[in-house]
PDB file of C-alpha atoms in Angstrom:
ATOM      1  CA  MET W   1     -32.996 -49.377  45.875  1.00  0.00           C
ATOM      2  CA  THR W   2     -35.164 -47.992  43.505  1.00  0.00           C
ATOM      3  CA  GLY W   3     -34.428 -46.883  39.582  1.00  0.00           C
ATOM      4  CA  TYR W   4     -32.757 -43.681  40.688  1.00  0.00           C
ATOM      5  CA  GLY W   5     -32.060 -43.287  44.484  1.00  0.00           C
ATOM      6  CA  ASP W   6     -32.438 -45.552  47.379  1.00  0.00           C
ATOM      7  CA  GLN W   7     -35.337 -46.318  49.518  1.00  0.00           C
ATOM      8  CA  THR W   8     -34.465 -42.750  51.721  1.00  0.00           C
ATOM      9  CA  GLY W   9     -34.683 -40.733  48.634  1.00  0.00           C
ATOM     10  CA  GLN W  10     -31.074 -40.341  48.252  1.00  0.00           C
ATOM     11  CA  ASN W  11     -28.790 -41.921  45.613  1.00  0.00           C
ATOM     12  CA  LEU W  12     -25.672 -43.847  46.083  1.00  0.00           C
ATOM     13  CA  THR W  13     -23.928 -40.088  46.492  1.00  0.00           C
ATOM     14  CA  GLY W  14     -26.085 -38.964  49.380  1.00  0.00           C
ATOM     15  CA  ALA W  15     -27.448 -36.674  47.135  1.00  0.00           C
ATOM     16  CA  PRO W  16     -31.479 -36.105  46.335  1.00  0.00           C
ATOM     17  CA  ALA W  17     -32.498 -38.435  44.768  1.00  0.00           C
ATOM     18  CA  ARG W  18     -33.697 -37.589  41.315  1.00  0.00           C
ATOM     19  CA  THR W  19     -37.617 -38.174  39.851  1.00  0.00           C
ATOM     20  CA  PRO W  20     -37.659 -40.414  36.566  1.00  0.00           C
ATOM     21  CA  ASN W  21     -38.951 -36.794  34.498  1.00  0.00           C
ATOM     22  CA  GLU W  22     -35.891 -34.901  36.330  1.00  0.00           C
ATOM     23  CA  TYR W  23     -33.483 -37.699  35.010  1.00  0.00           C
ATOM     24  CA  ARG W  24     -35.115 -37.558  31.445  1.00  0.00           C
ATOM     25  CA  ARG W  25     -34.673 -34.023  31.519  1.00  0.00           C
ATOM     26  CA  LYS W  26     -30.947 -34.304  32.451  1.00  0.00           C
ATOM     27  CA  VAL W  27     -30.303 -37.033  29.354  1.00  0.00           C
ATOM     28  CA  MET W  28     -32.049 -34.899  26.599  1.00  0.00           C
ATOM     29  CA  ARG W  29     -30.117 -31.522  27.779  1.00  0.00           C
ATOM     30  CA  GLY W  30     -26.997 -33.664  27.381  1.00  0.00           C
ATOM     31  CA  SER W  31     -28.088 -35.104  23.976  1.00  0.00           C
ATOM     32  CA  PHE W  32     -28.867 -31.508  22.710  1.00  0.00           C
ATOM     33  CA  ARG W  33     -25.488 -30.464  23.557  1.00  0.00           C
ATOM     34  CA  ARG W  34     -23.568 -32.791  22.080  1.00  0.00           C
ATOM     35  CA  GLY W  35     -25.975 -32.790  19.255  1.00  0.00           C
ATOM     36  CA  THR W  36     -25.456 -28.750  18.941  1.00  0.00           C
ATOM     37  CA  ALA W  37     -21.677 -29.249  18.833  1.00  0.00           C
ATOM     38  CA  ALA W  38     -21.682 -31.811  16.161  1.00  0.00           C
ATOM     39  CA  ALA W  39     -23.679 -29.919  14.119  1.00  0.00           C
ATOM     40  CA  VAL W  40     -21.491 -26.653  14.448  1.00  0.00           C
ATOM     41  CA  GLY W  41     -18.348 -29.013  13.548  1.00  0.00           C
ATOM     42  CA  PHE W  42     -20.067 -30.318  10.880  1.00  0.00           C
ATOM     43  CA  GLY W  43     -20.789 -26.814   9.786  1.00  0.00           C
ATOM     44  CA  LEU W  44     -17.700 -25.725  10.139  1.00  0.00           C
ATOM     45  CA  ALA W  45     -16.171 -28.738   8.165  1.00  0.00           C
ATOM     46  CA  ALA W  46     -18.718 -27.652   5.410  1.00  0.00           C
ATOM     47  CA  VAL W  47     -17.382 -24.028   5.093  1.00  0.00           C
ATOM     48  CA  GLY W  48     -14.163 -25.659   4.677  1.00  0.00           C
ATOM     49  CA  LEU W  49     -15.076 -28.039   1.863  1.00  0.00           C
ATOM     50  CA  PHE W  50     -17.298 -25.736  -0.152  1.00  0.00           C
ATOM     51  CA  GLY W  51     -16.685 -22.177   0.918  1.00  0.00           C
ATOM     52  CA  ALA W  52     -13.042 -22.061  -0.493  1.00  0.00           C
ATOM     53  CA  THR W  53     -12.067 -19.189  -2.468  1.00  0.00           C
ATOM     54  CA  ALA W  54     -12.449 -19.787  -6.460  1.00  0.00           C
ATOM     55  CA  PRO W  55      -9.374 -19.214  -8.438  1.00  0.00           C
ATOM     56  CA  ALA W  56      -8.294 -16.418  -9.421  1.00  0.00           C
ATOM     57  CA  HIS W  57      -8.413 -16.965 -12.841  1.00  0.00           C
ATOM     58  CA  ALA W  58     -12.137 -17.890 -13.127  1.00  0.00           C
ATOM     59  CA  THR W  59     -13.179 -15.156 -11.223  1.00  0.00           C
ATOM     60  CA  MET W  60     -10.967 -12.042 -12.001  1.00  0.00           C
ATOM     61  CA  ARG W  61     -10.723 -12.189 -15.356  1.00  0.00           C
ATOM     62  CA  THR W  62     -13.896 -10.594 -17.104  1.00  0.00           C
ATOM     63  CA  ALA W  63     -12.762  -8.172 -19.783  1.00  0.00           C
ATOM     64  CA  VAL W  64     -11.129  -8.800 -23.422  1.00  0.00           C
ATOM     65  CA  GLU W  65      -7.390  -8.336 -22.857  1.00  0.00           C
ATOM     66  CA  LEU W  66      -4.820  -6.724 -25.384  1.00  0.00           C
ATOM     67  CA  CYS W  67      -1.917  -7.335 -27.137  1.00  0.00           C
ATOM     68  CA  PRO W  68      -1.710  -3.602 -29.182  1.00  0.00           C
ATOM     69  CA  PHE W  69       0.425  -3.919 -32.403  1.00  0.00           C
ATOM     70  CA  GLY W  70       2.222  -6.951 -30.408  1.00  0.00           C
ATOM     71  CA  LEU W  71       2.247  -9.573 -32.868  1.00  0.00           C
ATOM     72  CA  SER W  72       5.583 -10.370 -35.375  1.00  0.00           C
ATOM     73  CA  LEU W  73       5.640 -13.752 -37.289  1.00  0.00           C
ATOM     74  CA  ASN W  74       7.676 -15.082 -39.911  1.00  0.00           C
ATOM     75  CA  VAL W  75       6.331 -17.960 -41.548  1.00  0.00           C
ATOM     76  CA  THR W  76       8.155 -20.768 -44.101  1.00  0.00           C
ATOM     77  CA  LEU W  77       6.330 -23.048 -46.025  1.00  0.00           C
ATOM     78  CA  ASP W  78       8.085 -26.328 -47.503  1.00  0.00           C
ATOM     79  CA  PRO W  79       7.875 -26.704 -50.222  1.00  0.00           C
ATOM     80  CA  PRO W  80       6.687 -23.718 -51.857  1.00  0.00           C
ATOM     81  CA  LEU W  81       2.785 -23.773 -51.913  1.00  0.00           C
ATOM     82  CA  LYS W  82       1.829 -23.662 -55.504  1.00  0.00           C
ATOM     83  CA  PRO W  83      -1.022 -20.973 -56.551  1.00  0.00           C
ATOM     84  CA  THR W  84      -2.916 -24.378 -58.168  1.00  0.00           C
ATOM     85  CA  GLY W  85      -2.951 -26.157 -55.148  1.00  0.00           C
ATOM     86  CA  GLY W  86      -1.152 -28.686 -52.921  1.00  0.00           C
ATOM     87  CA  GLN W  87      -0.161 -28.203 -49.225  1.00  0.00           C
ATOM     88  CA  SER W  88       2.900 -27.342 -47.731  1.00  0.00           C
ATOM     89  CA  GLU W  89       4.529 -27.917 -43.909  1.00  0.00           C
ATOM     90  CA  ALA W  90       4.578 -24.713 -42.158  1.00  0.00           C
ATOM     91  CA  HIS W  91       7.151 -23.696 -39.653  1.00  0.00           C
ATOM     92  CA  GLY W  92       6.654 -20.332 -37.287  1.00  0.00           C
ATOM     93  CA  THR W  93       8.546 -18.247 -35.053  1.00  0.00           C
ATOM     94  CA  GLY W  94       7.716 -15.022 -33.806  1.00  0.00           C
ATOM     95  CA  THR W  95       7.167 -12.638 -30.635  1.00  0.00           C
ATOM     96  CA  LEU W  96       4.102 -11.226 -28.605  1.00  0.00           C
ATOM     97  CA  ALA W  97       4.501  -8.001 -26.832  1.00  0.00           C
ATOM     98  CA  ASN W  98       2.639  -5.135 -24.974  1.00  0.00           C
ATOM     99  CA  CYS W  99      -0.154  -7.572 -23.493  1.00  0.00           C
ATOM    100  CA  VAL W 100      -2.328  -5.584 -20.932  1.00  0.00           C
ATOM    101  CA  GLY W 101      -4.010  -7.270 -18.295  1.00  0.00           C
ATOM    102  CA  LEU W 102      -3.402 -10.515 -18.796  1.00  0.00           C
ATOM    103  CA  PRO W 103      -3.016 -12.938 -15.587  1.00  0.00           C
ATOM    104  CA  LEU W 104       0.557 -13.146 -13.772  1.00  0.00           C
ATOM    105  CA  GLY W 105       1.931 -10.690 -15.460  1.00  0.00           C
ATOM    106  CA  LEU W 106       2.277 -11.797 -18.717  1.00  0.00           C
ATOM    107  CA  LYS W 107       3.445  -9.339 -21.226  1.00  0.00           C
ATOM    108  CA  ASN W 108       5.999 -10.533 -23.731  1.00  0.00           C
ATOM    109  CA  ALA W 109       6.415 -13.994 -25.594  1.00  0.00           C
ATOM    110  CA  VAL W 110       8.173 -16.128 -27.944  1.00  0.00           C
ATOM    111  CA  ILE W 111       6.200 -18.010 -30.544  1.00  0.00           C
ATOM    112  CA  VAL W 112       6.922 -21.261 -31.984  1.00  0.00           C
ATOM    113  CA  GLY W 113       4.614 -23.569 -33.851  1.00  0.00           C
ATOM    114  CA  ASP W 114       4.302 -26.048 -36.902  1.00  0.00           C
ATOM    115  CA  GLY W 115       1.261 -27.018 -38.865  1.00  0.00           C
ATOM    116  CA  ARG W 116       0.143 -27.250 -42.206  1.00  0.00           C
ATOM    117  CA  ALA W 117      -0.581 -25.028 -45.182  1.00  0.00           C
ATOM    118  CA  THR W 118      -3.262 -25.402 -48.350  1.00  0.00           C
ATOM    119  CA  VAL W 119      -4.227 -22.842 -51.032  1.00  0.00           C
ATOM    120  CA  GLY W 120      -7.815 -21.240 -50.051  1.00  0.00           C
ATOM    121  CA  PRO W 121     -10.270 -19.776 -52.193  1.00  0.00           C
ATOM    122  CA  THR W 122      -8.526 -16.642 -51.873  1.00  0.00           C
ATOM    123  CA  GLY W 123      -5.338 -16.997 -50.318  1.00  0.00           C
ATOM    124  CA  GLN W 124      -3.376 -19.715 -47.786  1.00  0.00           C
ATOM    125  CA  GLU W 125      -5.004 -21.651 -45.410  1.00  0.00           C
ATOM    126  CA  LEU W 126      -2.955 -22.987 -42.135  1.00  0.00           C
ATOM    127  CA  THR W 127      -3.840 -24.992 -39.445  1.00  0.00           C
ATOM    128  CA  GLY W 128      -1.368 -26.672 -36.526  1.00  0.00           C
ATOM    129  CA  THR W 129       0.091 -26.008 -33.144  1.00  0.00           C
ATOM    130  CA  ALA W 130       2.183 -23.800 -31.402  1.00  0.00           C
ATOM    131  CA  ALA W 131       2.848 -22.513 -28.256  1.00  0.00           C
ATOM    132  CA  PHE W 132       3.616 -19.287 -26.260  1.00  0.00           C
ATOM    133  CA  VAL W 133       6.700 -18.781 -24.172  1.00  0.00           C
ATOM    134  CA  TRP W 134       6.254 -16.042 -21.834  1.00  0.00           C
ATOM    135  CA  SER W 135       9.266 -13.922 -20.376  1.00  0.00           C
ATOM    136  CA  ASN W 136       8.861 -15.345 -17.019  1.00  0.00           C
ATOM    137  CA  GLY W 137       8.877 -19.162 -18.293  1.00  0.00           C
ATOM    138  CA  ALA W 138       5.337 -19.911 -18.006  1.00  0.00           C
ATOM    139  CA  VAL W 139       4.206 -21.709 -21.531  1.00  0.00           C
ATOM    140  CA  ASP W 140       0.671 -21.891 -22.954  1.00  0.00           C
ATOM    141  CA  HIS W 141      -0.185 -24.164 -25.897  1.00  0.00           C
ATOM    142  CA  PHE W 142      -2.886 -23.860 -28.609  1.00  0.00           C
ATOM    143  CA  THR W 143      -4.105 -24.613 -31.588  1.00  0.00           C
ATOM    144  CA  PHE W 144      -4.461 -21.930 -34.399  1.00  0.00           C
ATOM    145  CA  THR W 145      -6.301 -21.441 -38.126  1.00  0.00           C
ATOM    146  CA  VAL W 146      -4.826 -18.576 -40.460  1.00  0.00           C
ATOM    147  CA  SER W 147      -6.582 -17.174 -43.536  1.00  0.00           C
ATOM    148  CA  THR W 148      -4.042 -15.099 -45.514  1.00  0.00           C
ATOM    149  CA  ASP W 149      -6.875 -13.584 -47.451  1.00  0.00           C
ATOM    150  CA  PRO W 150      -5.943 -10.022 -48.463  1.00  0.00           C
ATOM    151  CA  VAL W 151      -9.409  -8.774 -48.078  1.00  0.00           C
ATOM    152  CA  ASN W 152      -9.929 -10.209 -44.557  1.00  0.00           C
ATOM    153  CA  PRO W 153      -6.804 -11.769 -43.041  1.00  0.00           C
ATOM    154  CA  LYS W 154      -7.336 -13.088 -39.834  1.00  0.00           C
ATOM    155  CA  PHE W 155      -6.062 -15.853 -37.251  1.00  0.00           C
ATOM    156  CA  SER W 156      -7.512 -17.528 -34.256  1.00  0.00           C
ATOM    157  CA  ALA W 157      -6.488 -19.878 -31.359  1.00  0.00           C
ATOM    158  CA  VAL W 158      -7.711 -21.741 -28.710  1.00  0.00           C
ATOM    159  CA  VAL W 159      -5.510 -22.197 -25.603  1.00  0.00           C
ATOM    160  CA  THR W 160      -5.555 -25.741 -24.461  1.00  0.00           C
ATOM    161  CA  ASP W 161      -2.767 -25.939 -21.590  1.00  0.00           C
ATOM    162  CA  GLY W 162      -0.763 -23.351 -19.252  1.00  0.00           C
ATOM    163  CA  PRO W 163      -2.058 -20.443 -17.614  1.00  0.00           C
ATOM    164  CA  LEU W 164      -4.462 -18.910 -20.521  1.00  0.00           C
ATOM    165  CA  ALA W 165      -5.912 -22.343 -20.412  1.00  0.00           C
ATOM    166  CA  GLY W 166      -9.153 -22.191 -22.437  1.00  0.00           C
ATOM    167  CA  ASP W 167      -8.804 -18.589 -23.602  1.00  0.00           C
ATOM    168  CA  THR W 168      -9.476 -17.608 -27.546  1.00  0.00           C
ATOM    169  CA  ALA W 169      -6.909 -15.406 -29.350  1.00  0.00           C
ATOM    170  CA  THR W 170      -7.777 -13.788 -32.439  1.00  0.00           C
ATOM    171  CA  GLY W 171      -6.523 -10.660 -34.372  1.00  0.00           C
ATOM    172  CA  ILE W 172      -6.296  -9.403 -38.201  1.00  0.00           C
ATOM    173  CA  GLY W 173      -3.216  -9.440 -40.435  1.00  0.00           C
ATOM    174  CA  PRO W 174      -1.968  -8.095 -42.648  1.00  0.00           C
ATOM    175  CA  PHE W 175       0.034 -11.424 -43.786  1.00  0.00           C
ATOM    176  CA  VAL W 176       2.527 -10.276 -46.572  1.00  0.00           C
ATOM    177  CA  PRO W 177       3.595 -13.155 -48.396  1.00  0.00           C
ATOM    178  CA  ALA W 178       6.953 -14.298 -49.778  1.00  0.00           C
ATOM    179  CA  THR W 179       6.802 -15.763 -53.354  1.00  0.00           C
ATOM    180  CA  ASP W 180       9.384 -17.286 -55.828  1.00  0.00           C
ATOM    181  CA  ALA W 181      10.203 -16.736 -59.402  1.00  0.00           C
ATOM    182  CA  SER W 182       7.326 -19.395 -60.514  1.00  0.00           C
ATOM    183  CA  GLY W 183       4.844 -17.595 -58.217  1.00  0.00           C
ATOM    184  CA  SER W 184       4.788 -20.473 -55.382  1.00  0.00           C
ATOM    185  CA  VAL W 185       4.346 -19.002 -52.031  1.00  0.00           C
ATOM    186  CA  THR W 186       7.558 -19.695 -49.652  1.00  0.00           C
ATOM    187  CA  GLY W 187       6.232 -18.443 -46.691  1.00  0.00           C
ATOM    188  CA  PHE W 188       4.865 -14.773 -44.942  1.00  0.00           C
ATOM    189  CA  THR W 189       5.232 -12.557 -42.537  1.00  0.00           C
ATOM    190  CA  VAL W 190       3.235 -10.718 -39.864  1.00  0.00           C
ATOM    191  CA  THR W 191       4.180  -7.226 -38.115  1.00  0.00           C
ATOM    192  CA  GLY W 192       2.589  -5.088 -35.414  1.00  0.00           C
ATOM    193  CA  ALA W 193      -0.769  -6.741 -35.391  1.00  0.00           C
ATOM    194  CA  THR W 194      -3.313  -7.175 -32.444  1.00  0.00           C
ATOM    195  CA  VAL W 195      -3.781 -10.097 -30.984  1.00  0.00           C
ATOM    196  CA  THR W 196      -7.389  -9.816 -28.258  1.00  0.00           C
ATOM    197  CA  PHE W 197      -7.491 -12.424 -25.949  1.00  0.00           C
ATOM    198  CA  LEU W 198     -11.263 -13.322 -24.476  1.00  0.00           C
ATOM    199  CA  PRO W 199     -10.934 -15.150 -21.060  1.00  0.00           C
ATOM    200  CA  VAL W 200     -12.685 -18.363 -20.473  1.00  0.00           C
TER     201      VAL W 200
END
């Protein structure tokens, strides 16, 4: 017997024996086919791993979104904040309505929050944490800052978790203060302010 066939030029099945070069070509063709199949399989796996569609929140929200004239708030200060200084605990409730363009159909929410108020150069300054409790059951928590400066009343918020996580929200008052007989501020209200959401 030779390495690829017997002495009569036949292999063990009776077929003509292959020469060493023919045998090597057959092996290479088989290796190429197996290698091609493996490469295709790897490519498909890579597409499945890296070609997934990005979340809608990351790809679809590219414009500023508004809640026109939709913010109403009632904030109480305890104890009342004296004009000369000091600090108070702030407790707020309110609503956000008329929102347009937010994901998941978010349009209307109840707002609840707590913070701390101090006297600023031209009004009260508030910081704290709060939440939008949306009418569909979703909840966004956010941190906020408020200035009741009568010339430039404004507020801003950063959503820390929830459907709008990472968004910033801004708005302009006016903030209408309530005072007691001593002139201390007992709270303030906001009615019909517009809120602007800037997507992450």
